[in-house]
Short mmCIF file of C-alpha atoms and ligand atoms in Angstrom, two decimals:
data_model
loop_
_atom_site.label_atom_id
_atom_site.label_comp_id
_atom_site.label_asym_id
_atom_site.label_seq_id
_atom_site.Cartn_x
_atom_site.Cartn_y
_atom_site.Cartn_z
CA UNK A 1 129.28 67.76 74.05
CA UNK A 2 128.05 65.94 77.18
CA UNK A 3 129.75 62.65 77.91
CA UNK A 4 127.81 59.42 77.41
CA UNK A 5 126.96 57.78 80.74
CA UNK A 6 127.01 53.98 80.91
CA UNK A 7 125.73 52.08 83.95
CA UNK A 8 126.97 48.67 85.11
CA UNK A 9 125.13 46.39 87.53
CA UNK A 10 125.43 42.88 88.94
CA UNK A 11 122.25 40.93 89.76
CA UNK A 12 121.38 37.55 91.31
CA UNK A 13 123.80 35.37 93.27
CA UNK A 14 127.44 36.42 93.19
CA UNK A 15 130.14 34.50 91.35
CA UNK A 16 133.96 34.60 91.17
CA UNK A 17 134.90 36.89 88.27
CA UNK A 18 132.22 39.59 88.60
CA UNK A 19 134.84 42.17 89.57
CA UNK A 20 137.00 41.15 86.62
CA UNK A 21 134.05 41.84 84.26
CA UNK A 22 133.39 45.22 85.89
CA UNK A 23 137.08 46.18 85.66
CA UNK A 24 137.37 45.19 82.00
CA UNK A 25 134.18 46.99 81.02
CA UNK A 26 135.17 50.18 82.87
CA UNK A 27 138.68 50.15 81.37
CA UNK A 28 137.28 49.68 77.87
CA UNK A 29 134.55 52.30 78.26
CA UNK A 30 136.28 55.20 80.04
CA UNK A 31 137.34 57.96 77.69
CA UNK A 32 136.91 61.67 77.05
CA UNK A 33 133.51 60.82 75.56
CA UNK A 34 132.27 58.22 78.05
CA UNK A 35 131.83 58.04 81.81
CA UNK A 36 130.77 54.98 83.79
CA UNK A 37 128.58 54.58 86.86
CA UNK A 38 127.98 51.53 89.05
CA UNK A 39 124.37 50.71 89.90
CA UNK A 40 124.39 49.00 93.31
CA UNK A 41 122.35 45.95 94.33
CA UNK A 42 121.29 45.07 90.80
CA UNK A 43 118.16 46.66 89.37
CA UNK A 44 117.15 47.63 92.92
CA UNK A 45 119.74 50.43 92.67
CA UNK A 46 117.66 52.02 89.93
CA UNK A 47 114.75 52.30 92.38
CA UNK A 48 116.81 53.66 95.25
CA UNK A 49 119.20 55.82 93.18
CA UNK A 50 122.16 53.84 94.54
CA UNK A 51 124.53 54.93 91.80
CA UNK A 52 128.26 55.57 92.21
CA UNK A 53 130.92 56.78 89.76
CA UNK A 54 133.27 54.09 88.44
CA UNK A 55 136.72 55.42 87.74
CA UNK A 56 140.18 53.98 87.16
CA UNK A 57 140.73 54.57 90.88
CA UNK A 58 137.60 52.74 92.04
CA UNK A 59 138.43 49.58 90.06
CA UNK A 60 142.07 49.41 91.07
CA UNK A 61 143.04 46.02 92.53
CA UNK A 62 139.66 44.32 92.03
CA UNK A 63 140.68 41.82 89.30
CA UNK A 64 141.51 38.92 91.67
CA UNK A 65 138.81 39.67 94.22
CA UNK A 66 135.73 37.49 94.67
CA UNK A 67 132.26 38.94 95.21
CA UNK A 68 131.17 42.14 93.50
CA UNK A 69 132.24 45.72 94.08
CA UNK A 70 128.70 46.73 93.11
CA UNK A 71 126.98 44.37 95.59
CA UNK A 72 124.06 42.24 94.45
CA UNK A 73 120.73 40.80 95.49
CA UNK A 74 118.40 37.97 94.48
CA UNK A 75 115.47 40.33 95.07
CA UNK A 76 114.55 43.65 93.47
CA UNK A 77 112.94 42.50 90.19
CA UNK A 78 111.21 45.78 89.21
CA UNK A 79 108.51 43.89 87.31
CA UNK A 80 107.60 41.80 90.37
CA UNK A 81 108.72 43.98 93.24
CA UNK A 82 107.80 42.47 96.59
CA UNK A 83 106.12 44.66 99.19
CA UNK A 84 104.47 43.86 102.49
CA UNK A 85 100.85 44.93 102.29
CA UNK A 86 98.61 44.42 105.31
CA UNK A 87 101.08 41.84 106.66
CA UNK A 88 101.14 39.89 103.38
CA UNK A 89 103.73 39.78 100.60
CA UNK A 90 102.43 41.22 97.35
CA UNK A 91 104.18 41.93 94.00
CA UNK A 92 103.89 45.24 92.20
CA UNK A 93 105.30 46.45 88.86
CA UNK A 94 107.84 49.26 89.40
CA UNK A 95 109.38 49.13 85.93
CA UNK A 96 107.93 52.57 85.09
CA UNK A 97 109.94 54.08 87.98
CA UNK A 98 113.08 52.35 86.69
CA UNK A 99 112.59 53.92 83.27
CA UNK A 100 111.98 57.32 84.83
CA UNK A 101 115.09 57.08 87.04
CA UNK A 102 117.31 55.97 84.17
CA UNK A 103 116.21 59.12 82.35
CA UNK A 104 116.72 61.34 85.41
CA UNK A 105 120.18 59.89 86.05
CA UNK A 106 121.07 60.51 82.40
CA UNK A 107 122.12 56.88 81.82
CA UNK A 108 122.53 56.14 78.10
CA UNK A 109 123.09 52.38 78.30
CA UNK A 110 123.42 49.57 80.83
CA UNK A 111 125.64 46.51 81.09
CA UNK A 112 123.77 43.97 83.23
CA UNK A 113 125.86 41.09 84.58
CA UNK A 114 123.73 38.27 85.91
CA UNK A 115 122.05 34.90 85.59
CA UNK A 116 118.75 33.86 84.12
CA UNK A 117 116.66 36.17 86.35
CA UNK A 118 118.78 39.22 85.48
CA UNK A 119 118.73 38.34 81.78
CA UNK A 120 114.91 38.20 81.81
CA UNK A 121 114.69 41.64 83.43
CA UNK A 122 117.26 42.98 80.95
CA UNK A 123 115.23 41.58 78.06
CA UNK A 124 112.02 43.23 79.28
CA UNK A 125 113.70 46.59 79.90
CA UNK A 126 115.26 46.35 76.44
CA UNK A 127 111.79 45.82 74.97
CA UNK A 128 110.75 49.01 76.78
CA UNK A 129 113.51 50.93 75.03
CA UNK A 130 116.41 50.79 77.52
CA UNK A 131 119.70 50.12 75.69
CA UNK A 132 121.04 47.01 77.41
CA UNK A 133 123.95 44.62 76.95
CA UNK A 134 124.06 41.49 79.11
CA UNK A 135 126.92 39.39 80.48
CA UNK A 136 125.97 35.86 81.60
CA UNK A 137 126.98 34.74 85.09
CA UNK A 138 126.44 31.58 87.07
CA UNK A 139 128.70 29.05 88.72
CA UNK A 140 126.17 26.42 87.63
CA UNK A 141 127.21 26.83 83.94
CA UNK A 142 123.65 26.03 82.89
CA UNK A 143 123.07 28.63 80.17
CA UNK A 144 122.75 27.11 76.72
CA UNK A 145 123.90 30.19 74.80
CA UNK A 146 127.47 30.13 76.09
CA UNK A 147 129.97 27.26 76.24
CA UNK A 148 131.04 28.35 79.72
CA UNK A 149 130.11 31.00 82.23
CA UNK A 150 132.90 32.56 84.31
CA UNK A 151 132.99 31.31 87.90
CA UNK A 152 132.17 27.74 86.91
CA UNK A 153 135.78 26.56 86.66
CA UNK A 154 136.60 28.23 89.99
CA UNK A 155 133.68 26.38 91.64
CA UNK A 156 134.90 23.15 90.04
CA UNK A 157 138.42 23.76 91.39
CA UNK A 158 137.05 24.32 94.91
CA UNK A 159 134.83 21.22 94.71
CA UNK A 160 137.69 19.11 93.31
CA UNK A 161 139.92 20.19 96.17
CA UNK A 162 137.15 19.08 98.56
CA UNK A 163 136.96 15.66 96.81
CA UNK A 164 140.75 15.28 97.11
CA UNK A 165 140.62 16.09 100.82
CA UNK A 166 137.72 13.72 101.44
CA UNK A 167 139.62 10.96 99.64
CA UNK A 168 142.45 10.83 102.17
CA UNK A 169 140.19 10.82 105.21
CA UNK A 170 137.77 8.32 103.59
CA UNK A 171 140.68 5.99 102.92
CA UNK A 172 142.01 6.26 106.48
CA UNK A 173 138.66 5.38 108.05
CA UNK A 174 137.06 3.03 105.51
CA UNK A 175 134.13 5.40 105.11
CA UNK A 176 131.64 6.50 102.51
CA UNK A 177 132.05 10.25 102.03
CA UNK A 178 129.19 12.13 100.40
CA UNK A 179 129.96 15.62 99.08
CA UNK A 180 127.06 17.89 98.16
CA UNK A 181 127.92 20.60 95.62
CA UNK A 182 125.85 23.32 93.96
CA UNK A 183 123.88 22.73 90.78
CA UNK A 184 120.21 23.59 90.96
CA UNK A 185 118.95 22.20 87.66
CA UNK A 186 122.13 20.96 86.05
CA UNK A 187 124.85 18.73 87.44
CA UNK A 188 127.88 20.33 85.78
CA UNK A 189 129.84 21.11 88.98
CA UNK A 190 129.20 17.59 90.33
CA UNK A 191 130.15 15.99 87.01
CA UNK A 192 133.36 17.99 86.46
CA UNK A 193 134.60 17.81 90.07
CA UNK A 194 133.57 14.17 90.33
CA UNK A 195 135.59 13.22 87.25
CA UNK A 196 138.52 15.48 88.22
CA UNK A 197 138.60 14.12 91.76
CA UNK A 198 138.10 10.46 90.84
CA UNK A 199 134.71 10.03 92.54
CA UNK A 200 133.13 6.56 92.55
CA UNK A 201 129.55 7.77 92.23
CA UNK A 202 128.19 11.03 90.79
CA UNK A 203 124.55 11.95 91.29
CA UNK A 204 123.09 14.73 89.13
CA UNK A 205 119.59 16.16 88.52
CA UNK A 206 119.61 14.84 84.94
CA UNK A 207 119.97 11.18 86.06
CA UNK A 208 117.59 10.28 88.93
CA UNK A 209 119.30 7.78 91.26
CA UNK A 210 118.14 4.47 92.66
CA UNK A 211 119.40 3.73 96.21
CA UNK A 212 119.83 0.03 95.39
CA UNK A 213 122.25 0.92 92.59
CA UNK A 214 124.38 3.04 94.93
CA UNK A 215 124.46 0.10 97.37
CA UNK A 216 125.34 -2.27 94.52
CA UNK A 217 128.30 -0.07 93.47
CA UNK A 218 129.58 0.20 97.05
CA UNK A 219 129.34 -3.58 97.58
CA UNK A 220 130.99 -4.38 94.28
CA UNK A 221 133.89 -2.04 95.15
CA UNK A 222 134.17 -3.80 98.52
CA UNK A 223 134.40 -7.18 96.76
CA UNK A 224 137.22 -5.74 94.67
CA UNK A 225 139.05 -4.66 97.83
CA UNK A 226 138.11 -0.95 98.10
CA UNK A 227 136.82 -0.13 101.52
CA UNK A 228 135.88 3.50 100.97
CA UNK A 229 133.74 5.41 98.52
CA UNK A 230 133.43 8.99 97.34
CA UNK A 231 130.00 10.18 96.23
CA UNK A 232 129.57 13.66 94.71
CA UNK A 233 125.96 14.78 94.58
CA UNK A 234 124.53 17.94 93.00
CA UNK A 235 122.12 19.80 95.28
CA UNK A 236 119.30 19.37 92.72
CA UNK A 237 119.68 15.57 92.38
CA UNK A 238 116.74 13.37 93.32
CA UNK A 239 115.82 9.77 93.85
CA UNK A 240 113.93 8.11 90.97
CA UNK A 241 110.29 9.06 91.49
CA UNK A 242 111.30 11.42 94.33
CA UNK A 243 111.50 15.15 94.93
CA UNK A 244 114.37 17.64 95.29
CA UNK A 245 115.58 18.29 98.87
CA UNK A 246 114.74 21.76 100.10
CA UNK A 247 116.09 23.62 103.12
CA UNK A 248 113.10 25.89 102.75
CA UNK A 249 110.18 24.94 100.51
CA UNK A 250 108.64 28.44 100.39
CA UNK A 251 111.73 30.08 98.91
CA UNK A 252 112.71 26.81 97.19
CA UNK A 253 116.21 26.92 98.69
CA UNK A 254 117.84 23.62 97.84
CA UNK A 255 120.02 21.73 100.28
CA UNK A 256 120.41 18.48 102.14
CA UNK A 257 120.18 15.89 99.36
CA UNK A 258 123.47 14.40 100.61
CA UNK A 259 121.74 13.51 103.90
CA UNK A 260 118.90 11.97 101.89
CA UNK A 261 121.38 9.81 99.96
CA UNK A 262 123.03 8.76 103.24
CA UNK A 263 119.64 7.80 104.72
CA UNK A 264 118.73 5.94 101.51
CA UNK A 265 121.72 3.60 101.69
CA UNK A 266 122.77 3.48 105.39
CA UNK A 267 120.75 0.38 106.30
CA UNK A 268 122.18 -1.67 103.47
CA UNK A 269 125.92 -1.10 103.78
CA UNK A 270 128.35 -1.89 106.57
CA UNK A 271 130.54 1.21 106.18
CA UNK A 272 130.23 4.45 108.13
CA UNK A 273 128.90 7.40 106.16
CA UNK A 274 129.85 11.07 106.55
CA UNK A 275 128.29 14.02 104.74
CA UNK A 276 129.89 17.33 103.67
CA UNK A 277 127.78 20.14 102.22
CA UNK A 278 130.18 22.50 100.45
CA UNK A 279 127.70 25.38 100.03
CA UNK A 280 128.75 28.92 99.32
CA UNK A 281 132.47 28.20 99.63
CA UNK A 282 132.06 27.36 95.93
CA UNK A 283 130.86 30.87 95.19
CA UNK A 284 133.30 32.89 97.26
CA UNK A 285 136.94 33.77 96.91
CA UNK A 286 139.31 34.59 94.11
CA UNK A 287 138.57 33.42 90.54
CA UNK A 288 141.10 31.05 88.98
CA UNK A 289 143.07 32.42 85.97
CA UNK A 290 140.69 30.81 83.41
CA UNK A 291 137.73 32.67 84.91
CA UNK A 292 139.66 35.94 85.21
CA UNK A 293 140.47 35.74 81.50
CA UNK A 294 136.93 34.77 80.45
CA UNK A 295 135.44 37.49 82.67
CA UNK A 296 137.88 40.06 81.26
CA UNK A 297 136.97 39.08 77.68
CA UNK A 298 133.24 39.21 78.50
CA UNK A 299 133.58 42.66 80.10
CA UNK A 300 135.68 44.12 77.29
CA UNK A 301 133.40 42.70 74.58
CA UNK A 302 130.25 43.92 76.35
CA UNK A 303 131.81 47.40 76.47
CA UNK A 304 132.69 47.20 72.76
CA UNK A 305 129.03 46.40 71.99
CA UNK A 306 127.90 49.41 74.04
CA UNK A 307 130.36 51.70 72.25
CA UNK A 308 129.12 50.38 68.89
CA UNK A 309 125.49 50.89 69.97
CA UNK A 310 124.82 47.19 69.43
CA UNK A 311 122.22 46.73 72.19
CA UNK A 312 119.88 43.87 73.09
CA UNK A 313 122.84 41.48 72.99
CA UNK A 314 124.49 39.12 75.44
CA UNK A 315 128.15 38.14 75.15
CA UNK A 316 128.77 34.41 74.84
CA UNK A 317 131.75 32.09 74.56
CA UNK A 318 131.57 29.92 71.45
CA UNK A 319 134.67 27.84 70.96
CA UNK A 320 137.47 30.36 71.40
CA UNK A 321 135.44 33.39 70.32
CA UNK A 322 133.36 35.82 72.34
CA UNK A 323 130.28 36.52 70.25
CA UNK A 324 127.16 38.65 70.66
CA UNK A 325 123.88 36.71 70.79
CA UNK A 326 120.41 38.22 71.19
CA UNK A 327 119.40 38.41 74.88
CA UNK A 328 116.00 37.22 73.68
CA UNK A 329 117.52 34.00 72.29
CA UNK A 330 119.66 33.38 75.38
CA UNK A 331 116.99 33.85 78.04
CA UNK A 332 115.52 30.73 79.61
CA UNK A 333 117.48 28.32 77.46
CA UNK A 334 119.11 26.05 79.97
CA UNK A 335 122.05 23.75 79.31
CA UNK A 336 121.72 20.36 80.95
CA UNK A 337 124.15 17.46 81.20
CA UNK A 338 123.35 14.98 78.44
CA UNK A 339 123.06 11.57 80.16
CA UNK A 340 124.06 9.95 76.85
CA UNK A 341 126.72 12.54 75.97
CA UNK A 342 130.47 12.01 75.65
CA UNK A 343 131.37 13.29 79.10
CA UNK A 344 128.98 11.00 80.97
CA UNK A 345 129.94 8.11 78.68
CA UNK A 346 133.65 8.64 79.39
CA UNK A 347 132.90 8.85 83.11
CA UNK A 348 131.02 5.55 82.95
CA UNK A 349 133.91 4.02 80.96
CA UNK A 350 136.33 4.77 83.78
CA UNK A 351 133.99 3.10 86.25
CA UNK A 352 132.00 6.01 87.68
CA UNK A 353 128.42 5.09 88.58
CA UNK A 354 125.54 7.55 88.20
CA UNK A 355 123.38 5.56 90.56
CA UNK A 356 121.09 4.47 87.74
CA UNK A 357 122.23 0.90 87.15
CA UNK A 358 123.70 1.49 83.68
O1 LIG B 1 122.62 29.79 90.77
C1 LIG B 1 123.75 29.48 91.44
C2 LIG B 1 123.50 28.88 92.78
O2 LIG B 1 124.77 28.72 93.21
C3 LIG B 1 122.68 27.57 92.85
O3 LIG B 1 123.41 26.42 92.54
C4 LIG B 1 122.20 27.58 94.27
O4 LIG B 1 121.03 26.81 94.43
C5 LIG B 1 121.94 29.01 94.49
O5 LIG B 1 122.84 29.74 93.69
C6 LIG B 1 122.01 29.44 95.93
O6 LIG B 1 121.96 30.82 95.99
P1 LIG B 1 121.55 31.70 97.25
O7 LIG B 1 121.95 30.98 98.49
O8 LIG B 1 122.28 32.97 97.02
O9 LIG B 1 120.07 31.86 97.18
#
């Protein structure tokens, strides 16, 4: 009897732990009855036939490595595939070709590892009859269906290290240090690293800030004898009544809010301000042990679902268990920081300001 062929792909931005998921899934799947192939560059690989065998040999040593063995891209959505037509960008639907190629390649099921965009594509392909299992991925930790996504705690560790380093130089120079971290729609990385690093002010998308409140906090700390301040700001934070800060408005690439915060308060304080934008350092490098374990459990459980023929599911962490949830129920349900929740309340109790005057 012919072996079953299972494809694995990674889509969207990369994230520490992707290789650990791939390794766990391959190890769980490989047998006399099942072979595994890697689809490169996300769903794009199904349009270009970029498919490679995944064997015990090809996954050796990848557990601690950042990035993804299978490469990835933010483009290549087969349902809205961008082409240049007459000098203008136009979207076409190439999902029919994807279906055709899956058949030609003899792929019997796919594990798609990705964020919201990848999950949506997986859901639509599933509806068209492709057996799919999804694994959620984002350092932003903003998917409602799972308690945590792998990569988040690694990003928090990197951001916390940055806060610690900024502390010592802020203290030496009597400066306000503003650290911009990732977090497009949700401020989880800013909140966790801000609490872990002992920030004075945390600014997140869920709580629009008022410049006068940031100034008030800085002055009140000065009256109490502190001559430096640490502000952690999520890239998606905005001033009350203001807009997000984009590096590029066409592609909606966020960035630069830390400079906005600096400009908002500079005139009204007598301390020097310095800005650090942490950027993709948060996404690169080796996953911390927590993320390696979570990624391994996600990969192994996704493979179990495939072997059981339980498709249309996404693996999710609920408490201490890894459970299957319907991709359909997980898609587009974002998890935001609750401004009245326990974490923000505890942060306020220890004196952290959210720039909102509460
Ligand atoms: O979704 C994760 C994320 O890290 C966001 O916080 C950030 O805005 C985005 O990716 C940046 O991704 P890229 O530079 O790859 O477009």
